mmCIF file of C-alpha atoms in Angstrom:
data_model
loop_
_atom_site.group_PDB
_atom_site.id
_atom_site.type_symbol
_atom_site.label_atom_id
_atom_site.label_comp_id
_atom_site.label_asym_id
_atom_site.label_seq_id
_atom_site.Cartn_x
_atom_site.Cartn_y
_atom_site.Cartn_z
ATOM 1 C CA MET A 1 -13.987 -6.912 -58.320
ATOM 2 C CA VAL A 2 -11.740 -9.628 -56.848
ATOM 3 C CA THR A 3 -10.975 -7.537 -53.749
ATOM 4 C CA LEU A 4 -14.687 -6.831 -53.275
ATOM 5 C CA LEU A 5 -15.487 -10.548 -53.420
ATOM 6 C CA ILE A 6 -12.667 -11.454 -51.022
ATOM 7 C CA GLY A 7 -13.747 -8.717 -48.590
ATOM 8 C CA ALA A 8 -17.375 -9.837 -48.759
ATOM 9 C CA GLY A 9 -16.318 -13.441 -48.211
ATOM 10 C CA LEU A 10 -14.326 -12.529 -45.099
ATOM 11 C CA ILE A 11 -17.212 -10.520 -43.671
ATOM 12 C CA ILE A 12 -19.732 -13.297 -44.370
ATOM 13 C CA LEU A 13 -17.375 -15.825 -42.783
ATOM 14 C CA GLY A 14 -17.097 -13.520 -39.755
ATOM 15 C CA ILE A 15 -20.889 -13.377 -39.469
ATOM 16 C CA VAL A 16 -21.023 -17.195 -39.568
ATOM 17 C CA VAL A 17 -18.428 -17.371 -36.773
ATOM 18 C CA ILE A 18 -20.361 -14.836 -34.682
ATOM 19 C CA ALA A 19 -23.619 -16.746 -35.171
ATOM 20 C CA HIS A 20 -21.990 -20.046 -34.187
ATOM 21 C CA ASP A 21 -19.947 -18.854 -31.194
ATOM 22 C CA ARG A 22 -18.694 -15.283 -30.985
ATOM 23 C CA ARG A 23 -16.233 -16.058 -28.165
ATOM 24 C CA THR A 24 -13.160 -15.978 -30.408
ATOM 25 C CA LEU A 25 -10.830 -13.351 -31.841
ATOM 26 C CA LEU A 26 -12.031 -14.425 -35.294
ATOM 27 C CA SER A 27 -15.365 -12.713 -34.563
ATOM 28 C CA GLY A 28 -13.529 -9.411 -34.784
ATOM 29 C CA LEU A 29 -10.609 -10.336 -37.040
ATOM 30 C CA LEU A 30 -12.529 -11.689 -40.044
ATOM 31 C CA PRO A 31 -14.924 -8.704 -40.480
ATOM 32 C CA PHE A 32 -12.021 -6.334 -39.862
ATOM 33 C CA LEU A 33 -9.857 -7.998 -42.529
ATOM 34 C CA GLY A 34 -12.829 -7.930 -44.890
ATOM 35 C CA LEU A 35 -13.175 -4.187 -44.375
ATOM 36 C CA LEU A 36 -9.438 -3.698 -44.905
ATOM 37 C CA THR A 37 -9.653 -5.662 -48.155
ATOM 38 C CA TRP A 38 -12.395 -3.358 -49.401
ATOM 39 C CA LEU A 39 -10.364 -0.299 -48.434
ATOM 40 C CA THR A 40 -7.479 -1.321 -50.667
ATOM 41 C CA GLY A 41 -9.526 0.050 -53.566
ATOM 42 C CA LEU A 42 -9.278 3.593 -52.210
ATOM 43 C CA THR A 43 -6.917 6.213 -53.599
ATOM 44 C CA PRO A 44 -3.523 6.330 -51.834
ATOM 45 C CA VAL A 45 -4.414 9.493 -49.861
ATOM 46 C CA TRP A 46 -7.721 8.116 -48.612
ATOM 47 C CA LEU A 47 -6.145 4.756 -47.856
ATOM 48 C CA ALA A 48 -3.359 6.448 -45.876
ATOM 49 C CA SER A 49 -5.970 8.426 -43.912
ATOM 50 C CA THR A 50 -7.899 5.231 -43.218
ATOM 51 C CA LEU A 51 -4.735 3.447 -42.117
ATOM 52 C CA PHE A 52 -4.106 6.265 -39.659
ATOM 53 C CA VAL A 53 -7.493 5.620 -38.065
ATOM 54 C CA ILE A 54 -6.765 1.900 -38.006
ATOM 55 C CA ILE A 55 -3.400 2.309 -36.263
ATOM 56 C CA LEU A 56 -4.670 5.004 -33.879
ATOM 57 C CA PRO A 57 -4.956 2.441 -31.042
ATOM 58 C CA LEU A 58 -1.180 2.067 -31.194
ATOM 59 C CA GLY A 59 -0.861 5.790 -30.612
ATOM 60 C CA ILE A 60 -3.051 5.408 -27.532
ATOM 61 C CA LEU A 61 -0.939 2.441 -26.479
ATOM 62 C CA GLY A 62 2.183 4.581 -26.795
ATOM 63 C CA GLU A 63 0.629 7.346 -24.697
ATOM 64 C CA VAL A 64 -0.304 4.903 -21.949
ATOM 65 C CA LEU A 65 3.155 3.310 -21.910
ATOM 66 C CA THR A 66 4.788 6.747 -21.783
ATOM 67 C CA HIS A 67 2.546 7.733 -18.885
ATOM 68 C CA ASP A 68 3.384 4.507 -17.051
ATOM 69 C CA GLY A 69 7.096 5.009 -17.593
ATOM 70 C CA TYR A 70 6.957 8.544 -16.240
ATOM 71 C CA TRP A 71 4.941 7.356 -13.243
ATOM 72 C CA LEU A 72 7.393 4.544 -12.479
ATOM 73 C CA LEU A 73 10.420 6.846 -12.701
ATOM 74 C CA SER A 74 8.827 9.591 -10.594
ATOM 75 C CA ARG A 75 7.660 7.152 -7.915
ATOM 76 C CA TYR A 76 10.451 4.577 -7.755
ATOM 77 C CA GLY A 77 13.399 6.451 -9.246
ATOM 78 C CA THR A 78 15.738 5.231 -11.973
ATOM 79 C CA SER A 79 14.876 1.781 -13.298
ATOM 80 C CA ALA A 80 15.277 -0.123 -16.546
ATOM 81 C CA LYS A 81 11.556 -0.896 -16.631
ATOM 82 C CA GLY A 82 10.643 2.766 -16.204
ATOM 83 C CA TYR A 83 12.948 3.912 -19.017
ATOM 84 C CA PHE A 84 11.779 1.061 -21.252
ATOM 85 C CA PHE A 85 8.141 2.125 -20.860
ATOM 86 C CA LEU A 86 8.957 5.824 -21.234
ATOM 87 C CA VAL A 87 11.197 5.572 -24.309
ATOM 88 C CA GLY A 88 9.369 2.672 -25.966
ATOM 89 C CA GLY A 89 5.972 4.252 -25.426
ATOM 90 C CA PHE A 90 7.200 7.589 -26.772
ATOM 91 C CA LEU A 91 8.576 5.966 -29.933
ATOM 92 C CA VAL A 92 5.322 4.072 -30.514
ATOM 93 C CA MET A 93 3.294 7.249 -29.920
ATOM 94 C CA VAL A 94 5.443 9.309 -32.328
ATOM 95 C CA PHE A 95 5.420 6.636 -35.021
ATOM 96 C CA ALA A 96 1.599 6.470 -35.103
ATOM 97 C CA PRO A 97 1.004 9.785 -36.958
ATOM 98 C CA LEU A 98 4.014 9.076 -39.206
ATOM 99 C CA PHE A 99 2.494 5.788 -40.410
ATOM 100 C CA PRO A 100 0.408 7.214 -43.302
ATOM 101 C CA VAL A 101 3.247 9.566 -44.340
ATOM 102 C CA LEU A 102 5.734 6.695 -44.525
ATOM 103 C CA TRP A 103 3.190 4.609 -46.401
ATOM 104 C CA LEU A 104 2.621 7.337 -48.998
ATOM 105 C CA LEU A 105 6.264 8.303 -49.566
ATOM 106 C CA TRP A 106 8.568 5.377 -48.792
ATOM 107 C CA ARG A 107 6.515 2.197 -48.702
ATOM 108 C CA SER A 108 8.657 0.721 -51.506
ATOM 109 C CA VAL A 109 11.789 0.915 -49.339
ATOM 110 C CA LEU A 110 12.327 -2.508 -47.786
ATOM 111 C CA THR A 111 13.192 -1.329 -44.255
ATOM 112 C CA VAL A 112 10.193 1.017 -44.214
ATOM 113 C CA LYS A 113 7.984 -1.743 -45.620
ATOM 114 C CA LEU A 114 9.061 -4.086 -42.824
ATOM 115 C CA MET A 115 8.437 -1.407 -40.169
ATOM 116 C CA LEU A 116 4.982 -0.711 -41.562
ATOM 117 C CA ALA A 117 4.188 -4.424 -41.764
ATOM 118 C CA ILE A 118 5.189 -5.141 -38.152
ATOM 119 C CA TYR A 119 3.467 -2.021 -36.862
ATOM 120 C CA GLY A 120 0.373 -2.723 -38.930
ATOM 121 C CA TYR A 121 0.245 -6.368 -37.796
ATOM 122 C CA VAL A 122 0.190 -5.337 -34.142
ATOM 123 C CA ALA A 123 -2.368 -2.612 -34.910
ATOM 124 C CA VAL A 124 -4.673 -5.099 -36.662
ATOM 125 C CA LEU A 125 -4.470 -7.450 -33.658
ATOM 126 C CA ILE A 126 -5.396 -4.609 -31.312
ATOM 127 C CA ASP A 127 -8.283 -3.429 -33.500
ATOM 128 C CA ALA A 128 -9.562 -6.981 -34.007
ATOM 129 C CA TYR A 129 -9.386 -7.608 -30.262
ATOM 130 C CA LEU A 130 -11.335 -4.391 -29.617
ATOM 131 C CA LEU A 131 -13.966 -5.305 -32.205
ATOM 132 C CA ALA A 132 -14.314 -8.850 -30.835
ATOM 133 C CA THR A 133 -14.747 -7.389 -27.342
ATOM 134 C CA VAL A 134 -17.506 -5.069 -28.602
ATOM 135 C CA ILE A 135 -19.226 -7.937 -30.418
ATOM 136 C CA ASN A 136 -19.146 -10.090 -27.271
ATOM 137 C CA ALA A 137 -20.599 -7.194 -25.261
ATOM 138 C CA LEU A 138 -23.728 -7.048 -27.421
ATOM 139 C CA PRO A 139 -27.048 -7.370 -25.532
ATOM 140 C CA LEU A 140 -27.865 -10.779 -24.061
ATOM 141 C CA THR A 141 -30.079 -13.132 -26.025
ATOM 142 C CA ILE A 142 -30.717 -15.605 -23.175
ATOM 143 C CA LYS A 143 -32.564 -15.632 -19.880
ATOM 144 C CA PRO A 144 -29.911 -16.763 -17.414
ATOM 145 C CA THR A 145 -30.302 -19.559 -14.917
ATOM 146 C CA LYS A 146 -26.782 -18.904 -13.553
ATOM 147 C CA ILE A 147 -25.033 -15.544 -13.197
ATOM 148 C CA LEU A 148 -21.282 -15.958 -12.756
ATOM 149 C CA ILE A 149 -19.563 -12.871 -11.326
ATOM 150 C CA LEU A 150 -15.772 -12.908 -11.556
ATOM 151 C CA GLY A 151 -13.807 -11.558 -8.616
ATOM 152 C CA ALA A 152 -11.195 -8.806 -8.517
ATOM 153 C CA GLY A 153 -8.596 -7.904 -5.922
ATOM 154 C CA LEU A 154 -9.859 -6.665 -2.566
ATOM 155 C CA ILE A 155 -8.843 -3.144 -1.522
ATOM 156 C CA LYS A 156 -7.924 -2.782 2.156
ATOM 157 C CA GLY A 157 -9.721 -6.037 2.828
ATOM 158 C CA GLY A 158 -12.970 -4.929 1.205
ATOM 159 C CA VAL A 159 -14.711 -4.613 -2.141
ATOM 160 C CA GLY A 160 -12.831 -2.129 -4.335
ATOM 161 C CA PRO A 161 -14.205 0.008 -7.194
ATOM 162 C CA VAL A 162 -13.628 -2.587 -9.949
ATOM 163 C CA LEU A 163 -15.197 -5.446 -8.014
ATOM 164 C CA ARG A 164 -18.041 -3.216 -6.831
ATOM 165 C CA ARG A 165 -18.996 -2.416 -10.418
ATOM 166 C CA ARG A 166 -18.948 -6.096 -11.357
ATOM 167 C CA LEU A 167 -21.172 -6.913 -8.403
ATOM 168 C CA LEU A 168 -23.626 -4.111 -9.135
ATOM 169 C CA GLY A 169 -23.837 -5.244 -12.774
ATOM 170 C CA GLY A 170 -24.460 -8.845 -11.739
ATOM 171 C CA LEU A 171 -27.013 -7.892 -9.082
ATOM 172 C CA ALA A 172 -28.883 -5.673 -11.551
ATOM 173 C CA LEU A 173 -29.142 -8.679 -13.855
ATOM 174 C CA TYR A 174 -30.284 -10.822 -10.921
ATOM 175 C CA GLN A 175 -33.085 -8.340 -10.191
ATOM 176 C CA ARG A 176 -34.302 -8.870 -13.759
ATOM 177 C CA PHE A 177 -34.080 -12.656 -13.395
ATOM 178 C CA PRO A 178 -34.616 -13.413 -9.684
ATOM 179 C CA LYS A 179 -34.916 -17.163 -10.306
ATOM 180 C CA ALA A 180 -31.297 -17.300 -11.443
ATOM 181 C CA GLU A 181 -28.533 -18.417 -9.102
ATOM 182 C CA LEU A 182 -25.530 -16.210 -8.411
ATOM 183 C CA ILE A 183 -22.029 -17.721 -8.464
ATOM 184 C CA MET A 184 -19.401 -15.595 -6.739
ATOM 185 C CA SER A 185 -15.965 -16.625 -8.015
ATOM 186 C CA GLY A 186 -12.721 -15.493 -6.399
ATOM 187 C CA GLY A 187 -10.055 -17.025 -4.182
ATOM 188 C CA GLN A 188 -7.744 -15.466 -1.619
ATOM 189 C CA GLY A 189 -4.575 -13.661 -2.694
ATOM 190 C CA ASP A 190 -1.443 -13.369 -0.579
ATOM 191 C CA ASP A 191 -2.364 -9.794 0.384
ATOM 192 C CA GLU A 192 -6.050 -10.465 1.031
ATOM 193 C CA PRO A 193 -7.534 -11.286 4.459
ATOM 194 C CA GLU A 194 -10.258 -13.507 2.995
ATOM 195 C CA PRO A 195 -11.344 -14.990 -0.346
ATOM 196 C CA GLU A 196 -12.832 -12.486 -2.746
ATOM 197 C CA ALA A 197 -15.978 -14.606 -3.050
ATOM 198 C CA VAL A 198 -16.635 -14.204 0.699
ATOM 199 C CA ALA A 199 -16.471 -10.422 0.419
ATOM 200 C CA MET A 200 -18.685 -10.597 -2.677
ATOM 201 C CA HIS A 201 -21.194 -12.745 -0.799
ATOM 202 C CA ARG A 202 -21.300 -10.233 2.047
ATOM 203 C CA PHE A 203 -21.850 -7.372 -0.401
ATOM 204 C CA ALA A 204 -24.732 -9.203 -2.102
ATOM 205 C CA ARG A 205 -26.368 -10.069 1.216
ATOM 206 C CA GLN A 206 -26.201 -6.407 2.245
ATOM 207 C CA LYS A 207 -28.030 -5.578 -0.982
ATOM 208 C CA GLY A 208 -30.852 -7.936 -0.028
ATOM 209 C CA VAL A 209 -29.983 -11.063 -2.016
ATOM 210 C CA PRO A 210 -31.172 -14.171 -0.141
ATOM 211 C CA LYS A 211 -28.504 -16.584 1.060
ATOM 212 C CA PHE A 212 -29.949 -19.555 -0.841
ATOM 213 C CA ALA A 213 -29.458 -17.719 -4.168
ATOM 214 C CA ILE A 214 -25.666 -17.470 -3.810
ATOM 215 C CA ARG A 215 -22.972 -20.077 -4.426
ATOM 216 C CA LEU A 216 -19.342 -19.460 -3.479
ATOM 217 C CA GLU A 217 -16.221 -20.505 -5.369
ATOM 218 C CA THR A 218 -13.190 -19.673 -3.207
ATOM 219 C CA ASN A 219 -10.341 -21.708 -4.725
ATOM 220 C CA SER A 220 -9.498 -19.813 -7.918
ATOM 221 C CA THR A 221 -6.306 -17.789 -8.313
ATOM 222 C CA ASN A 222 -6.742 -16.313 -11.811
ATOM 223 C CA THR A 223 -9.219 -16.017 -14.671
ATOM 224 C CA ALA A 224 -8.572 -19.534 -15.977
ATOM 225 C CA THR A 225 -9.226 -21.144 -12.584
ATOM 226 C CA ASN A 226 -12.251 -18.862 -12.068
ATOM 227 C CA LEU A 227 -13.903 -20.798 -14.860
ATOM 228 C CA SER A 228 -12.531 -24.253 -14.095
ATOM 229 C CA GLU A 229 -13.539 -24.006 -10.419
ATOM 230 C CA ALA A 230 -16.938 -22.400 -11.037
ATOM 231 C CA LYS A 231 -17.763 -25.078 -13.591
ATOM 232 C CA ARG A 232 -18.754 -27.506 -10.831
ATOM 233 C CA PHE A 233 -21.769 -25.293 -10.033
ATOM 234 C CA ILE A 234 -22.957 -25.303 -13.650
ATOM 235 C CA ASN A 235 -25.131 -28.004 -15.189
ATOM 236 C CA SER A 236 -25.231 -28.886 -18.870
ATOM 237 C CA GLY A 237 -28.644 -27.293 -19.379
ATOM 238 C CA ASP A 238 -27.863 -24.026 -17.606
ATOM 239 C CA ARG A 239 -27.974 -20.694 -19.397
ATOM 240 C CA VAL A 240 -24.975 -18.852 -18.008
ATOM 241 C CA VAL A 241 -24.118 -15.158 -18.098
ATOM 242 C CA LEU A 242 -20.562 -14.243 -17.160
ATOM 243 C CA VAL A 243 -20.198 -10.803 -15.560
ATOM 244 C CA THR A 244 -16.887 -8.973 -15.571
ATOM 245 C CA SER A 245 -15.239 -5.671 -16.513
ATOM 246 C CA ASP A 246 -15.387 -4.537 -20.146
ATOM 247 C CA TYR A 247 -11.630 -4.815 -20.677
ATOM 248 C CA HIS A 248 -11.634 -8.327 -19.157
ATOM 249 C CA LEU A 249 -14.646 -9.711 -21.017
ATOM 250 C CA LEU A 250 -13.186 -11.325 -24.128
ATOM 251 C CA ARG A 251 -10.377 -13.233 -22.408
ATOM 252 C CA SER A 252 -12.818 -14.492 -19.754
ATOM 253 C CA LEU A 253 -15.183 -15.754 -22.431
ATOM 254 C CA LEU A 254 -12.288 -17.435 -24.250
ATOM 255 C CA TYR A 255 -11.413 -19.326 -21.067
ATOM 256 C CA ALA A 256 -15.085 -20.233 -20.627
ATOM 257 C CA ARG A 257 -15.142 -21.635 -24.138
ATOM 258 C CA ARG A 258 -12.010 -23.679 -23.434
ATOM 259 C CA GLN A 259 -13.612 -25.054 -20.274
ATOM 260 C CA GLY A 260 -16.745 -26.027 -22.184
ATOM 261 C CA VAL A 261 -18.923 -23.504 -20.338
ATOM 262 C CA ASN A 262 -21.605 -22.310 -22.743
ATOM 263 C CA CYS A 263 -22.258 -18.695 -21.807
ATOM 264 C CA GLN A 264 -22.701 -15.109 -22.878
ATOM 265 C CA GLY A 265 -20.955 -12.115 -21.374
ATOM 266 C CA LEU A 266 -22.141 -9.007 -19.594
ATOM 267 C CA ALA A 267 -19.535 -6.248 -19.791
ATOM 268 C CA VAL A 268 -19.443 -3.801 -16.887
ATOM 269 C CA HIS A 269 -18.217 -0.371 -17.905
ATOM 270 C CA THR A 270 -14.964 0.904 -16.405
ATOM 271 C CA PRO A 271 -15.076 4.728 -16.339
ATOM 272 C CA HIS A 272 -11.402 5.655 -15.912
ATOM 273 C CA PHE A 273 -9.794 5.908 -19.372
ATOM 274 C CA THR A 274 -6.140 5.554 -18.348
ATOM 275 C CA PHE A 275 -6.905 2.593 -16.080
ATOM 276 C CA THR A 276 -8.957 0.933 -18.816
ATOM 277 C CA CYS A 277 -6.160 1.369 -21.381
ATOM 278 C CA ASN A 278 -3.601 -0.075 -18.964
ATOM 279 C CA ALA A 279 -5.902 -2.984 -18.144
ATOM 280 C CA PHE A 280 -6.646 -3.574 -21.823
ATOM 281 C CA ILE A 281 -2.921 -3.704 -22.598
ATOM 282 C CA ARG A 282 -2.461 -6.310 -19.867
ATOM 283 C CA GLU A 283 -5.391 -8.298 -21.273
ATOM 284 C CA LEU A 284 -3.926 -8.193 -24.765
ATOM 285 C CA GLY A 285 -0.577 -9.315 -23.362
ATOM 286 C CA ALA A 286 -2.267 -12.190 -21.564
ATOM 287 C CA TYR A 287 -4.056 -13.142 -24.793
ATOM 288 C CA THR A 288 -0.753 -13.271 -26.689
ATOM 289 C CA ILE A 289 0.591 -15.588 -23.981
ATOM 290 C CA ILE A 290 -2.392 -17.900 -24.540
ATOM 291 C CA HIS A 291 -1.495 -17.992 -28.246
ATOM 292 C CA ARG A 292 2.265 -17.755 -27.746
ATOM 293 C CA TYR A 293 2.960 -19.709 -30.931
ATOM 294 C CA LEU A 294 0.158 -18.640 -33.272
ATOM 295 C CA ILE A 295 0.637 -14.858 -33.006
ATOM 296 C CA PRO A 296 4.445 -14.896 -33.578
ATOM 297 C CA LEU A 297 3.844 -17.274 -36.497
ATOM 298 C CA GLY A 298 1.470 -14.724 -38.030
ATOM 299 C CA LEU A 299 4.119 -12.017 -37.648
ATOM 300 C CA VAL A 300 6.715 -14.218 -39.349
ATOM 301 C CA LEU A 301 4.339 -14.824 -42.265
ATOM 302 C CA VAL A 302 3.735 -11.093 -42.629
ATOM 303 C CA ILE A 303 7.496 -10.436 -42.732
ATOM 304 C CA ILE A 304 7.997 -13.196 -45.326
ATOM 305 C CA LEU A 305 5.274 -11.696 -47.527
ATOM 306 C CA CYS A 306 7.074 -8.346 -47.362
ATOM 307 C CA LEU A 307 10.321 -9.957 -48.497
ATOM 308 C CA ILE A 308 8.767 -11.771 -51.453
#
């Protein structure tokens, strides 16, 4: 009964967070922890099977890292980075299916308990991040007055596949709300002949968008400055929709929240699975850098609880 009440409380708290402002990892973490709390009432076999599903993303992570390591070694030859990805990814991938077996047979052994705790902690972060991303990609509930499209690197001086999809998603939304103003956000990288926003503007004009409907932000160098620089085009009463790739959505919305930009997100689907997994891993890494103290602190607390 106690576990049911705690689980229900976590889920209700998650719903409150989502209703207030879903642009936080808590929107995925609290409901996920509530579900995990409920699952503790299952028999050991069912719980082990459920844990396998929960930690499955780590198996995918291991596969992607292994693939990247092989690619680095085959393309650039022997390197520490290549072997680190190959061996580390392989170990993570192999450990994933062993997780429920270890939990069933040797979870009382301290070293195994610590391994499971660390592995499970990372898995919960990944799953919570995925769930929060899905929650923030739910259908829009506002009629936008500003549509902010985030840039991506130019390919051979032009709009590449990732940026093209973002632009098409933003322009499709603009067609639904033609009174909205488009904000193209993207500066110029060292390997780019012009700011990304200029190329985005040209693309939109070729698709028939009038010049007066487009604003350009050409100073940004990363996601954080995308939002800080684009903020000058946004008024306090504007209803803003931020358009970016699905894997990039949550972190972009987190930066928007930090900058005080009240907005919802439109996630543009990225079709290539391996690319999406790689990009998602980078996004998760960038998120851990944002919370460079909080996430390690959580891991330390988990280890302490295992030692008690």
